[in-house]
């Protein structure tokens, strides 16, 4: 149980384009989902927290207009990187929790390369 | 959330028990100790968590000292597939559900 998937697993795009990443909880309903970013040889950094049906809460320094998060259902959250630039190239990982405060389960990650 | 301190790296022989320490001397009474691991190029995997009692599941055991200022994750019979970065995180289960990842311990299982 507690399986989280992400799609796509990797994506290459041109600078200036937008990329959408999906995060799905496959065998449970997730009230809360989280989006992290991990640069090479660094640890995970939380970008934002999203609760189903409400606006996401972004961490300090994360541009909400650049990283659009939608959590429209209890099993799906999406992260859209708008007008991507090479510095946005990173490993994006989501996690999901059934209820606020419960154990988070992570997806396999999406590797984004912006050329 | 309380901060944790872990050794940057450890080696363990295949088949032996791997004991990974974590210090969390500023842990609050309502904070749990969580352990995750991240195998190269994958998302973190949940291992185990506990509040004050020792915990065991199919993956590992978690030993928390009586004063709760430190804990040890035990992988009873390490295999090569246990090579990963192991993160010890303390977090309250209510009010602030964020997980703050430190640098973790890079565990290498030696054949």
Short mmCIF file of C-alpha atoms in Angstrom, two decimals:
data_model
loop_
_atom_site.label_atom_id
_atom_site.label_comp_id
_atom_site.label_asym_id
_atom_site.label_seq_id
_atom_site.Cartn_x
_atom_site.Cartn_y
_atom_site.Cartn_z
CA UNK A 1 0.00 0.00 0.00
CA UNK A 2 0.82 3.72 0.00
CA UNK A 3 2.01 3.97 -3.59
CA UNK A 4 2.62 7.32 -5.22
CA UNK A 5 3.38 7.68 -8.91
CA UNK A 6 4.72 10.55 -10.99
CA UNK A 7 4.50 11.23 -14.67
CA UNK A 8 6.60 11.73 -16.64
CA UNK A 9 9.69 10.18 -15.08
CA UNK A 10 11.89 12.45 -17.13
CA UNK A 11 11.36 15.32 -19.53
CA UNK A 12 13.55 17.46 -21.75
CA UNK A 13 12.18 20.77 -22.95
CA UNK A 14 13.30 23.97 -24.61
CA UNK A 15 13.83 27.15 -22.64
CA UNK A 16 10.64 29.20 -22.42
CA UNK A 17 8.21 26.33 -22.61
CA UNK A 18 5.99 25.04 -19.81
CA UNK A 19 6.12 21.57 -18.35
CA UNK A 20 3.44 19.79 -16.33
CA UNK A 21 4.28 17.04 -13.85
CA UNK A 22 1.59 14.80 -12.38
CA UNK A 23 1.61 13.19 -8.96
CA UNK A 24 -0.93 10.49 -8.15
CA UNK A 25 -1.70 8.52 -5.01
CA UNK A 26 -2.63 5.11 -6.39
CA UNK A 27 -4.08 3.24 -3.44
CA UNK A 28 -5.12 5.93 -1.00
CA UNK A 29 -6.74 9.34 -0.99
CA UNK A 30 -4.34 12.15 -0.23
CA UNK A 31 -5.67 15.20 1.55
CA UNK A 32 -2.23 16.77 1.45
CA UNK A 33 0.47 16.62 -1.20
CA UNK A 34 3.92 18.16 -1.21
CA UNK A 35 6.34 19.15 -3.93
CA UNK A 36 10.11 19.03 -3.43
CA UNK A 37 13.08 19.87 -5.59
CA UNK A 38 16.51 18.28 -5.41
CA UNK A 39 19.62 19.58 -7.15
CA UNK A 40 22.61 17.28 -7.75
CA UNK A 41 24.45 16.27 -4.59
CA UNK A 42 22.00 18.23 -2.44
CA UNK A 43 19.15 17.28 -0.17
CA UNK A 44 15.45 17.65 -0.87
CA UNK A 45 14.01 21.12 -0.50
CA UNK A 46 10.29 21.61 0.06
CA UNK A 47 8.74 23.90 -2.54
CA UNK A 48 5.07 23.91 -1.57
CA UNK A 49 2.30 22.17 0.30
CA UNK A 50 -1.09 21.64 -1.30
CA UNK A 51 -4.32 20.61 0.33
CA UNK A 52 -7.10 19.23 -1.81
CA UNK A 53 -9.47 21.92 -2.95
CA UNK A 54 -7.46 24.87 -1.68
CA UNK A 55 -4.55 26.99 -2.81
CA UNK A 56 -1.03 25.76 -2.30
CA UNK A 57 1.24 27.20 0.36
CA UNK A 58 4.65 28.03 -1.04
CA UNK A 59 7.93 28.06 0.83
CA UNK A 60 9.90 31.26 1.07
CA UNK A 61 11.79 31.99 -2.14
CA UNK A 62 9.61 29.80 -4.36
CA UNK A 63 7.78 31.79 -7.02
CA UNK A 64 4.13 30.80 -7.03
CA UNK A 65 3.56 32.25 -10.51
CA UNK A 66 6.37 30.16 -11.91
CA UNK A 67 5.54 26.90 -10.18
CA UNK A 68 1.79 26.43 -10.50
CA UNK A 69 0.33 23.75 -8.28
CA UNK A 70 -3.13 22.28 -8.62
CA UNK A 71 -4.61 19.70 -6.23
CA UNK A 72 -8.05 19.27 -7.72
CA UNK A 73 -8.78 15.77 -6.46
CA UNK A 74 -7.80 13.51 -3.59
CA UNK A 75 -5.57 11.44 -5.84
CA UNK A 76 -3.96 13.96 -8.18
CA UNK A 77 -1.75 17.00 -7.84
CA UNK A 78 0.05 18.72 -10.69
CA UNK A 79 3.08 20.98 -10.79
CA UNK A 80 3.50 23.18 -13.84
CA UNK A 81 6.86 24.83 -14.39
CA UNK A 82 6.01 27.87 -16.51
CA UNK A 83 8.50 29.46 -18.89
CA UNK A 84 11.16 27.00 -17.87
CA UNK A 85 14.81 28.02 -17.95
CA UNK A 86 17.99 25.96 -17.64
CA UNK A 87 18.28 26.85 -13.94
CA UNK A 88 14.95 25.05 -13.39
CA UNK A 89 16.60 21.79 -14.40
CA UNK A 90 16.30 19.58 -11.35
CA UNK A 91 14.78 16.44 -9.83
CA UNK A 92 11.18 17.16 -8.80
CA UNK A 93 9.63 14.83 -6.24
CA UNK A 94 6.13 14.77 -4.81
CA UNK A 95 4.83 13.18 -1.65
CA UNK A 96 1.34 12.48 -0.40
CA UNK A 97 -0.29 11.99 2.97
CA UNK A 98 -3.76 10.65 3.65
CA UNK A 99 -4.42 13.30 6.26
CA UNK A 100 -2.51 16.32 7.50
CA UNK A 101 0.20 15.20 9.87
CA UNK A 102 0.25 11.59 8.73
CA UNK A 103 3.18 9.78 7.15
CA UNK A 104 4.24 11.12 3.76
CA UNK A 105 4.87 8.67 0.93
CA UNK A 106 7.02 9.79 -1.96
CA UNK A 107 6.79 9.39 -5.68
CA UNK A 108 9.72 8.18 -7.80
CA UNK A 109 10.58 11.69 -8.98
CA UNK A 110 10.67 13.52 -12.31
CA UNK A 111 13.94 14.62 -13.81
CA UNK A 112 13.59 17.87 -15.76
CA UNK A 113 16.23 19.10 -18.17
CA UNK A 114 15.70 22.50 -19.76
CA UNK A 115 17.86 23.22 -22.77
CA UNK B 1 11.10 21.24 13.88
CA UNK B 2 14.04 20.00 15.90
CA UNK B 3 17.33 19.62 14.10
CA UNK B 4 19.01 16.25 13.67
CA UNK B 5 22.67 15.29 13.42
CA UNK B 6 23.83 12.22 11.51
CA UNK B 7 27.27 10.95 10.48
CA UNK B 8 27.86 11.80 6.81
CA UNK B 9 28.80 8.27 5.81
CA UNK B 10 29.05 4.71 7.07
CA UNK B 11 30.08 1.34 5.67
CA UNK B 12 28.61 -2.00 6.63
CA UNK B 13 29.45 -5.52 5.52
CA UNK B 14 26.77 -7.39 3.62
CA UNK B 15 24.79 -9.68 5.92
CA UNK B 16 25.67 -7.76 9.05
CA UNK B 17 23.41 -5.43 10.99
CA UNK B 18 23.66 -1.77 9.99
CA UNK B 19 23.20 0.62 12.91
CA UNK B 20 22.61 4.22 11.90
CA UNK B 21 22.69 6.79 14.70
CA UNK B 22 20.85 10.09 14.90
CA UNK B 23 21.04 12.84 17.48
CA UNK B 24 18.02 15.05 18.09
CA UNK B 25 18.77 16.64 21.44
CA UNK B 26 16.24 19.47 20.99
CA UNK B 27 13.30 17.24 20.17
CA UNK B 28 9.97 18.36 21.59
CA UNK B 29 7.50 16.14 23.40
CA UNK B 30 5.08 16.00 20.48
CA UNK B 31 7.69 15.31 17.78
CA UNK B 32 8.10 11.94 16.17
CA UNK B 33 11.32 10.50 14.77
CA UNK B 34 10.98 9.51 11.10
CA UNK B 35 13.44 7.61 8.95
CA UNK B 36 13.49 7.68 5.16
CA UNK B 37 16.05 6.49 2.69
CA UNK B 38 16.85 7.56 -0.84
CA UNK B 39 18.42 5.19 -3.26
CA UNK B 40 20.29 6.91 -6.07
CA UNK B 41 18.03 8.77 -8.51
CA UNK B 42 14.81 7.68 -6.79
CA UNK B 43 12.30 9.33 -4.50
CA UNK B 44 12.69 8.81 -0.74
CA UNK B 45 11.28 5.62 0.73
CA UNK B 46 9.55 5.63 4.11
CA UNK B 47 11.16 3.20 6.54
CA UNK B 48 9.77 3.63 10.03
CA UNK B 49 8.79 6.20 12.66
CA UNK B 50 8.26 6.34 16.40
CA UNK B 51 7.51 8.64 19.30
CA UNK B 52 9.16 7.11 22.36
CA UNK B 53 8.75 3.35 22.23
CA UNK B 54 10.99 1.16 20.14
CA UNK B 55 9.40 0.17 16.84
CA UNK B 56 9.95 -2.71 14.43
CA UNK B 57 8.57 -3.46 11.01
CA UNK B 58 9.52 -5.64 8.07
CA UNK B 59 12.26 -3.25 7.02
CA UNK B 60 13.97 -2.13 10.19
CA UNK B 61 13.94 -1.47 13.91
CA UNK B 62 13.99 1.93 15.55
CA UNK B 63 15.51 2.30 18.98
CA UNK B 64 14.80 5.60 20.76
CA UNK B 65 16.66 6.44 23.96
CA UNK B 66 14.66 7.02 27.08
CA UNK B 67 15.39 10.76 27.05
CA UNK B 68 14.47 10.80 23.33
CA UNK B 69 17.56 12.80 22.49
CA UNK B 70 18.91 10.19 20.12
CA UNK B 71 17.83 7.16 18.15
CA UNK B 72 19.28 4.32 16.11
CA UNK B 73 17.91 2.76 12.97
CA UNK B 74 18.83 -0.90 12.67
CA UNK B 75 18.78 -2.84 9.41
CA UNK B 76 19.17 -6.38 10.76
CA UNK B 77 20.76 -8.10 7.75
CA UNK B 78 22.06 -5.54 5.32
CA UNK B 79 22.06 -6.32 1.61
CA UNK B 80 23.63 -4.48 -1.30
CA UNK B 81 20.21 -3.02 -2.09
CA UNK B 82 20.30 -1.17 1.24
CA UNK B 83 23.02 1.14 -0.09
CA UNK B 84 21.37 4.57 0.08
CA UNK B 85 21.27 7.91 1.87
CA UNK B 86 19.35 7.57 5.13
CA UNK B 87 17.54 10.57 6.56
CA UNK B 88 16.51 10.98 10.18
CA UNK B 89 13.82 13.65 10.57
CA UNK B 90 11.88 14.83 13.60
CA UNK B 91 8.43 16.21 13.06
CA UNK B 92 5.26 16.88 14.98
CA UNK B 93 2.28 15.04 13.54
CA UNK B 94 -0.08 17.91 14.07
CA UNK B 95 0.22 21.59 13.26
CA UNK B 96 3.35 21.44 11.12
CA UNK B 97 3.51 18.48 8.82
CA UNK B 98 6.58 19.56 6.87
CA UNK B 99 9.51 17.21 6.53
CA UNK B 100 12.84 19.00 6.66
CA UNK B 101 15.57 16.92 5.06
CA UNK B 102 19.14 17.30 6.28
CA UNK B 103 22.16 15.79 4.60
CA UNK B 104 21.59 12.28 5.95
CA UNK B 105 24.00 9.36 6.22
CA UNK B 106 25.31 7.73 3.09
CA UNK B 107 25.34 4.01 3.91
CA UNK B 108 27.43 1.77 1.70
CA UNK B 109 27.03 -1.97 2.00
CA UNK B 110 30.28 -3.74 1.24
CA UNK B 111 30.12 -7.18 -0.45
#
